Short mmCIF file of C-alpha atoms and ligand atoms in Angstrom, two decimals:
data_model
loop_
_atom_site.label_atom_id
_atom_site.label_comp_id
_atom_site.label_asym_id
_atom_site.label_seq_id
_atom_site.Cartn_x
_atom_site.Cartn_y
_atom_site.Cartn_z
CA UNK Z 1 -16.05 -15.40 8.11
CA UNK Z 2 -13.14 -13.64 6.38
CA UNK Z 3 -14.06 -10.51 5.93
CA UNK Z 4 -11.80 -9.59 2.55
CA UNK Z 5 -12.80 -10.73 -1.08
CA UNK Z 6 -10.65 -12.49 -2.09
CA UNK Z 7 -9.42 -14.63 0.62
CA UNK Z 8 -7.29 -14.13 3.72
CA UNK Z 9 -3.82 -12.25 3.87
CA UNK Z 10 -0.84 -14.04 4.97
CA UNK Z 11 2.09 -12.61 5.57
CA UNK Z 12 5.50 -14.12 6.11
CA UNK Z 13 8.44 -12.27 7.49
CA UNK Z 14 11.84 -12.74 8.53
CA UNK Z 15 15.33 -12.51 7.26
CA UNK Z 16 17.52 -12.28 4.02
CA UNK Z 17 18.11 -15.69 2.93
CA UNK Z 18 15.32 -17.86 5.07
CA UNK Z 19 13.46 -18.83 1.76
CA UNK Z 20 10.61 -16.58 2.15
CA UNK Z 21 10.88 -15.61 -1.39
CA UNK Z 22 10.78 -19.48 -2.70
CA UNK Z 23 8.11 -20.48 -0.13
CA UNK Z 24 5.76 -17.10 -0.62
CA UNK Z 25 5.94 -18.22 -4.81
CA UNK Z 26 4.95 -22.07 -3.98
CA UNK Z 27 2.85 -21.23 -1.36
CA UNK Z 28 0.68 -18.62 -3.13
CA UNK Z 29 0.73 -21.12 -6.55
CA UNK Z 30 -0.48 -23.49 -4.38
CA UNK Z 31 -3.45 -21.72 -2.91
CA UNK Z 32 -4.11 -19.52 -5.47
CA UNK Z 33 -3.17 -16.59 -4.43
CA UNK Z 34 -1.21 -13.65 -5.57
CA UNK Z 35 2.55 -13.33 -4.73
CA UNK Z 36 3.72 -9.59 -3.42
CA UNK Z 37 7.39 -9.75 -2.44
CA UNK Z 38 7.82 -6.66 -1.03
CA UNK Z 39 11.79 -6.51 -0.71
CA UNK Z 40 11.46 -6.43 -4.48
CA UNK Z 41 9.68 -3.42 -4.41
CA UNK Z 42 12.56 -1.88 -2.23
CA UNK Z 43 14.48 -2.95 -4.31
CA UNK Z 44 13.53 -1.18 -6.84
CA UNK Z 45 13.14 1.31 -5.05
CA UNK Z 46 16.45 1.61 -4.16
CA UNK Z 47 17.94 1.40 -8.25
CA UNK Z 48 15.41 4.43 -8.82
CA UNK Z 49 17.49 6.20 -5.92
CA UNK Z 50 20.88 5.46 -6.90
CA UNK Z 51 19.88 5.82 -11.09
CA UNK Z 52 18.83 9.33 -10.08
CA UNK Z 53 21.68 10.30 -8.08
CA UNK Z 54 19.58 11.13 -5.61
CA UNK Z 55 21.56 11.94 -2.07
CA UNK Z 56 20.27 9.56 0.45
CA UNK Z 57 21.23 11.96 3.18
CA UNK Z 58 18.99 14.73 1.97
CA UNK Z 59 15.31 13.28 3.01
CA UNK Z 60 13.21 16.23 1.24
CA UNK Z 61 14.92 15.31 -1.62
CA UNK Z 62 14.47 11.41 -1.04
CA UNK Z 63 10.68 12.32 -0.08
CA UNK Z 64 10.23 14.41 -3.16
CA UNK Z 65 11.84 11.64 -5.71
CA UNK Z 66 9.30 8.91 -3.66
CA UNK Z 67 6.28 11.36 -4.85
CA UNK Z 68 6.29 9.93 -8.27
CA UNK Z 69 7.53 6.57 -7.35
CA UNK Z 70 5.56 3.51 -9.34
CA UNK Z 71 6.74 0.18 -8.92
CA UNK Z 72 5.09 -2.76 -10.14
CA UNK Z 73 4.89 -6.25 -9.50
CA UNK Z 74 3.78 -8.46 -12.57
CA UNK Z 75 3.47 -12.06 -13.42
CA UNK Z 76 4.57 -13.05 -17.08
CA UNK Z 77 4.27 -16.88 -18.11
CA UNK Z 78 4.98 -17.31 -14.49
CA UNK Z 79 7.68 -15.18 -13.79
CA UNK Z 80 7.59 -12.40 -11.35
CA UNK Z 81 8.45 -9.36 -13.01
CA UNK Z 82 9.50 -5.83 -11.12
CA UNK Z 83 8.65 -2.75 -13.20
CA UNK Z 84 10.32 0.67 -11.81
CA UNK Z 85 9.05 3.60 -13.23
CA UNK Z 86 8.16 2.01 -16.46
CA UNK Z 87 11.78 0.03 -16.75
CA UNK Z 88 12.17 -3.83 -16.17
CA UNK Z 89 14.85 -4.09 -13.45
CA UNK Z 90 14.09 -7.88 -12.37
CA UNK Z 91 17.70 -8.58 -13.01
CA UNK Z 92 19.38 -5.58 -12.08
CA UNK Z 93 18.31 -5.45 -8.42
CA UNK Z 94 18.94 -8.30 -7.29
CA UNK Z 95 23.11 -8.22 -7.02
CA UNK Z 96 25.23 -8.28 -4.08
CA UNK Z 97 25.73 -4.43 -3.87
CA UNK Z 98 22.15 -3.43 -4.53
CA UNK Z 99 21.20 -6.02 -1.64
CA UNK Z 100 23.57 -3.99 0.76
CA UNK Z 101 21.84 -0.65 -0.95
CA UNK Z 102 18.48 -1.69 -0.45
CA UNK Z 103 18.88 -2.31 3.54
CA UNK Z 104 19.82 1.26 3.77
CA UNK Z 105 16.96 2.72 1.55
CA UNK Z 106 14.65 0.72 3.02
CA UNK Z 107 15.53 2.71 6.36
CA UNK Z 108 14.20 6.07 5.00
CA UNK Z 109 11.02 7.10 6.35
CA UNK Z 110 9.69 8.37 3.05
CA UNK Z 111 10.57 5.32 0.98
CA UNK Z 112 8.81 3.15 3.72
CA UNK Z 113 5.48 5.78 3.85
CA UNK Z 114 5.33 5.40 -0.32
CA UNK Z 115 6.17 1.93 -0.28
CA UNK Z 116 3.17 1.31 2.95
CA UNK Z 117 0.64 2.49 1.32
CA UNK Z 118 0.67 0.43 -2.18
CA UNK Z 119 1.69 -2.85 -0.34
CA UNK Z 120 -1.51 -2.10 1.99
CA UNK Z 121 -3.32 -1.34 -1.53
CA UNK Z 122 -1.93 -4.34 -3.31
CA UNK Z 123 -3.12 -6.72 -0.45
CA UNK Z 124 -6.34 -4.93 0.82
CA UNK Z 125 -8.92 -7.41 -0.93
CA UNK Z 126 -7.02 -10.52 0.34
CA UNK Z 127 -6.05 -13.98 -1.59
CA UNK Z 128 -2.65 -12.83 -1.07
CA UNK Z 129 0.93 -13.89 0.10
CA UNK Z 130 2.82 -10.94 1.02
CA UNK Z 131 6.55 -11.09 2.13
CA UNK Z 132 9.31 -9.21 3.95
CA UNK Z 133 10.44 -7.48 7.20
CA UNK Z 134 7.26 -5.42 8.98
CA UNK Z 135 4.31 -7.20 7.13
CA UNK Z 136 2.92 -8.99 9.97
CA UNK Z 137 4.00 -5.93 12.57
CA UNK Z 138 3.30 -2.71 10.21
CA UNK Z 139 1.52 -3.66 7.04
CA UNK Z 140 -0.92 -6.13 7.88
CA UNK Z 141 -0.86 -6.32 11.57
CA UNK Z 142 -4.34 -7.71 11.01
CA UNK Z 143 -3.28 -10.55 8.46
CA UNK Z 144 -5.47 -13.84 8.86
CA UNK Z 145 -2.06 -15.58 9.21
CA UNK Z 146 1.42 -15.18 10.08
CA UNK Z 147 4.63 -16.82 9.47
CA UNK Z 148 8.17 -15.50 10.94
CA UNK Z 149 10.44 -17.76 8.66
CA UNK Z 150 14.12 -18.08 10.03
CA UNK Z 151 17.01 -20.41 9.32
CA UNK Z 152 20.88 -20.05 11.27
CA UNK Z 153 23.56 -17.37 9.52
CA UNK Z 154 25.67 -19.62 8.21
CA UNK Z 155 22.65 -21.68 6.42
CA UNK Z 156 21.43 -18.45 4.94
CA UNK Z 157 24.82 -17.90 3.48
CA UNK Z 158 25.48 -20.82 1.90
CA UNK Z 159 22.03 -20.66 0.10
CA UNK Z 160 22.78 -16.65 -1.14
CA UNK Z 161 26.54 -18.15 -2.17
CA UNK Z 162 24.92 -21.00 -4.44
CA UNK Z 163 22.57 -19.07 -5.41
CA UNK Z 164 25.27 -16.13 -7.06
CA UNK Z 165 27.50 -18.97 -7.87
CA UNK Z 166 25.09 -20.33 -10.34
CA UNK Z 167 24.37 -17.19 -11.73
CA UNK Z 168 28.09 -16.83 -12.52
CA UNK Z 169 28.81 -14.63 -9.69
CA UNK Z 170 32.01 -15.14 -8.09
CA UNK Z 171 31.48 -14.78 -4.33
CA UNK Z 172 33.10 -16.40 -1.06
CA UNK Z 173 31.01 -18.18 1.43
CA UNK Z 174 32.95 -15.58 3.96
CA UNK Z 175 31.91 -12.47 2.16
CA UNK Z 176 28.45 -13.98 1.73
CA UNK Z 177 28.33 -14.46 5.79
CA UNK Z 178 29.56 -10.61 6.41
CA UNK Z 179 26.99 -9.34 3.80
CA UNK Z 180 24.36 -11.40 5.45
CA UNK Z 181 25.40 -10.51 8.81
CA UNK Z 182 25.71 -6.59 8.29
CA UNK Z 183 22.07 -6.71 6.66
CA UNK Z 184 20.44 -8.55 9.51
CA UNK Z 185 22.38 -5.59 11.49
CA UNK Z 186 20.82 -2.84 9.33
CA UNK Z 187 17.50 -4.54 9.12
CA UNK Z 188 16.65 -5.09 12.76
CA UNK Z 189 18.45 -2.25 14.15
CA UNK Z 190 16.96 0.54 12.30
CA UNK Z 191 13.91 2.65 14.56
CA UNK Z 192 11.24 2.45 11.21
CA UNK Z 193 9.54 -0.78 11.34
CA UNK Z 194 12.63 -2.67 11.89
CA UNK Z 195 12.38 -7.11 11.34
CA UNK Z 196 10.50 -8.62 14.33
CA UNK Z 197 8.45 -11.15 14.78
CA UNK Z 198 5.26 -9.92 15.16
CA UNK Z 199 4.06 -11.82 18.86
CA UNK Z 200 0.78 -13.59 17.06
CA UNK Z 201 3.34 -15.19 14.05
CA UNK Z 202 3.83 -19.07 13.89
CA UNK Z 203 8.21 -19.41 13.77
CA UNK Z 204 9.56 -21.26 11.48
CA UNK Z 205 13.20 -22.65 11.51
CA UNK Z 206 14.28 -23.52 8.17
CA UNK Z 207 17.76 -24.76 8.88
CA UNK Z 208 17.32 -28.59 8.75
CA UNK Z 209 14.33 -28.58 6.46
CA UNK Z 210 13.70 -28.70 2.84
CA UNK Z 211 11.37 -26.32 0.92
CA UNK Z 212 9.28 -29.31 0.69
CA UNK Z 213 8.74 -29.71 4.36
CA UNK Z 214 8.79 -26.40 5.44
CA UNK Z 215 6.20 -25.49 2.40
CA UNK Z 216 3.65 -28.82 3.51
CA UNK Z 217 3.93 -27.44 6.73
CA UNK Z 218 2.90 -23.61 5.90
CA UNK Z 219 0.60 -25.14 3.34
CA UNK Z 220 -1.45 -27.33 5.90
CA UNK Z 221 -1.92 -24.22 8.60
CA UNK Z 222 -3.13 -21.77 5.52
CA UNK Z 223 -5.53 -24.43 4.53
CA UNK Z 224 -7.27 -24.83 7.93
CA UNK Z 225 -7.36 -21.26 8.07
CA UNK Z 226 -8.99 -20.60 4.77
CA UNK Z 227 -11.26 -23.42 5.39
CA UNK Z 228 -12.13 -22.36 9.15
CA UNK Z 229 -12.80 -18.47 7.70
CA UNK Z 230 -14.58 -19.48 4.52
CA UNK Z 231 -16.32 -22.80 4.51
CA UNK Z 232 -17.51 -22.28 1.12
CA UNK Z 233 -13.80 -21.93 -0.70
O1 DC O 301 13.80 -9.65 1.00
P1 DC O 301 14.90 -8.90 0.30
O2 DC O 301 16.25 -9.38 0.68
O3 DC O 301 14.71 -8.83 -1.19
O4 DC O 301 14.77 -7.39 0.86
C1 DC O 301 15.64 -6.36 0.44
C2 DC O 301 15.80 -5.34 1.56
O5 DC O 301 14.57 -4.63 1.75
C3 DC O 301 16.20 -5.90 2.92
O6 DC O 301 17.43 -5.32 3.34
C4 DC O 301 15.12 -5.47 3.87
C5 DC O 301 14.28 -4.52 3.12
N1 DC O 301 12.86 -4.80 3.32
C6 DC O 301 12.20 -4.06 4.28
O7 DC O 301 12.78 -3.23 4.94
N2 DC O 301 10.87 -4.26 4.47
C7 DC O 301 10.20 -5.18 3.76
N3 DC O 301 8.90 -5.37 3.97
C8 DC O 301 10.87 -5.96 2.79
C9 DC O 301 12.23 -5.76 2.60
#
């Protein structure tokens, strides 16, 4: 029996440009569940930071700013909107330089402790698919199910570089490898809940599939799960 109301917590990790994002929305529309992509709300984080002029260096400052921190996640005709404070910054965080920003906000041990605890909030009755770095490992160590979803450098890249192209963002595929390259860095180096693979997750190598396959593949393991935990869904 699951023992959450909703339904069982799965939680998919793993780095910048693997598809989490794509596979957490199809995944979760799938099943029914509620979407929480977590980078997002670093994101957004992170735009509060730099909007206030906050100094990143100065941590009571950085703790006291995260105090009134409120960041929403919310689903309009299907889109996944991020609310900050009140302000709609779904477009706004998601360019090149905030990317690079975000990886070093998300380092901050106040910004993680605020961000924790509503994630572990958001998620706590279950029927959800929560994304990022540390879900499986820090937020939900006890998720029902775990995914660690990778794919090679370069792949990443070239996904993030059509992905800006398209939205009329001029960037090189070389750039797009650095950027990718010095976030991994940031991400798995740092000491606060830094990306691993949490040793219970399922891996999942994205390179040579398509979100099709590796989405029938997730699907079909979530399913069992659900069904094995509650017979009656
Ligand atoms: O998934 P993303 O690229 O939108 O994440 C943005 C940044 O936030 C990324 O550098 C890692 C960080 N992050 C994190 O530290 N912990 C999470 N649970 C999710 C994202």
């Amino acid at each position: 029996m699951c023992s959450r109301p909703d339904g069982i917590v799965i939680a998919i990790d793993g780095p910048s440009g693997a598809g989490k994002s794509t596979i957490a929305r199809l995944l979760a529309e799938r099943l029914g569940y509620i979407q929480i992509d977590t980078g997002a709300m670093y994101r957004a984080a992170a735009f509060l930071l730099a909007a206030a002029g906050v100094n990143l260096g100065d941590l009571a400052a950085v703790e006291n700013f995260c105090r009134n921190l409120d960041i929403r996640l919310e689903s309009v005709s299907g889109r996944q909107l991020v609310r900050a404070n009140g302000k709609d910054v779904t477009a706004q965080i998601r360019t090149p330089e905030m990317s690079l920003l975000t990886s070093r906000v998300s380092a901050l041990k106040p910004v993680r402790e605020a961000l924790l605890k509503s994630q572990q909030q958001m998620g706590r009755r279950g029927g959800v698919v929560l994304e990022g770095r540390d879900i499986g490992t820090v937020v939900f160590p006890d998720a029902e199910m775990k995914f660690y979803l990778s794919a090679s450098v370069e792949e990443r890249a070239r996904r993030r570089c059509d992905e800006l192209t398209s939205k009329g963002e001029p960037v090189t595929i070389e750039e797009t490898i650095a950027g990718v390259v010095e976030r991994d860095r940031q991400d798995s180096e740092r000491d606060l809940a830094p990306l691993r693979q949490a040793d219970d997750a399922i891996p999942v190598d994205s390179s040579r599939l398509s979100i099709e396959e590796v989405l029938a593949k997730m699907f079909v393991m979530c399913r069992n799960k659900i069904d094995a935990l509650e017979p009656s869904l």
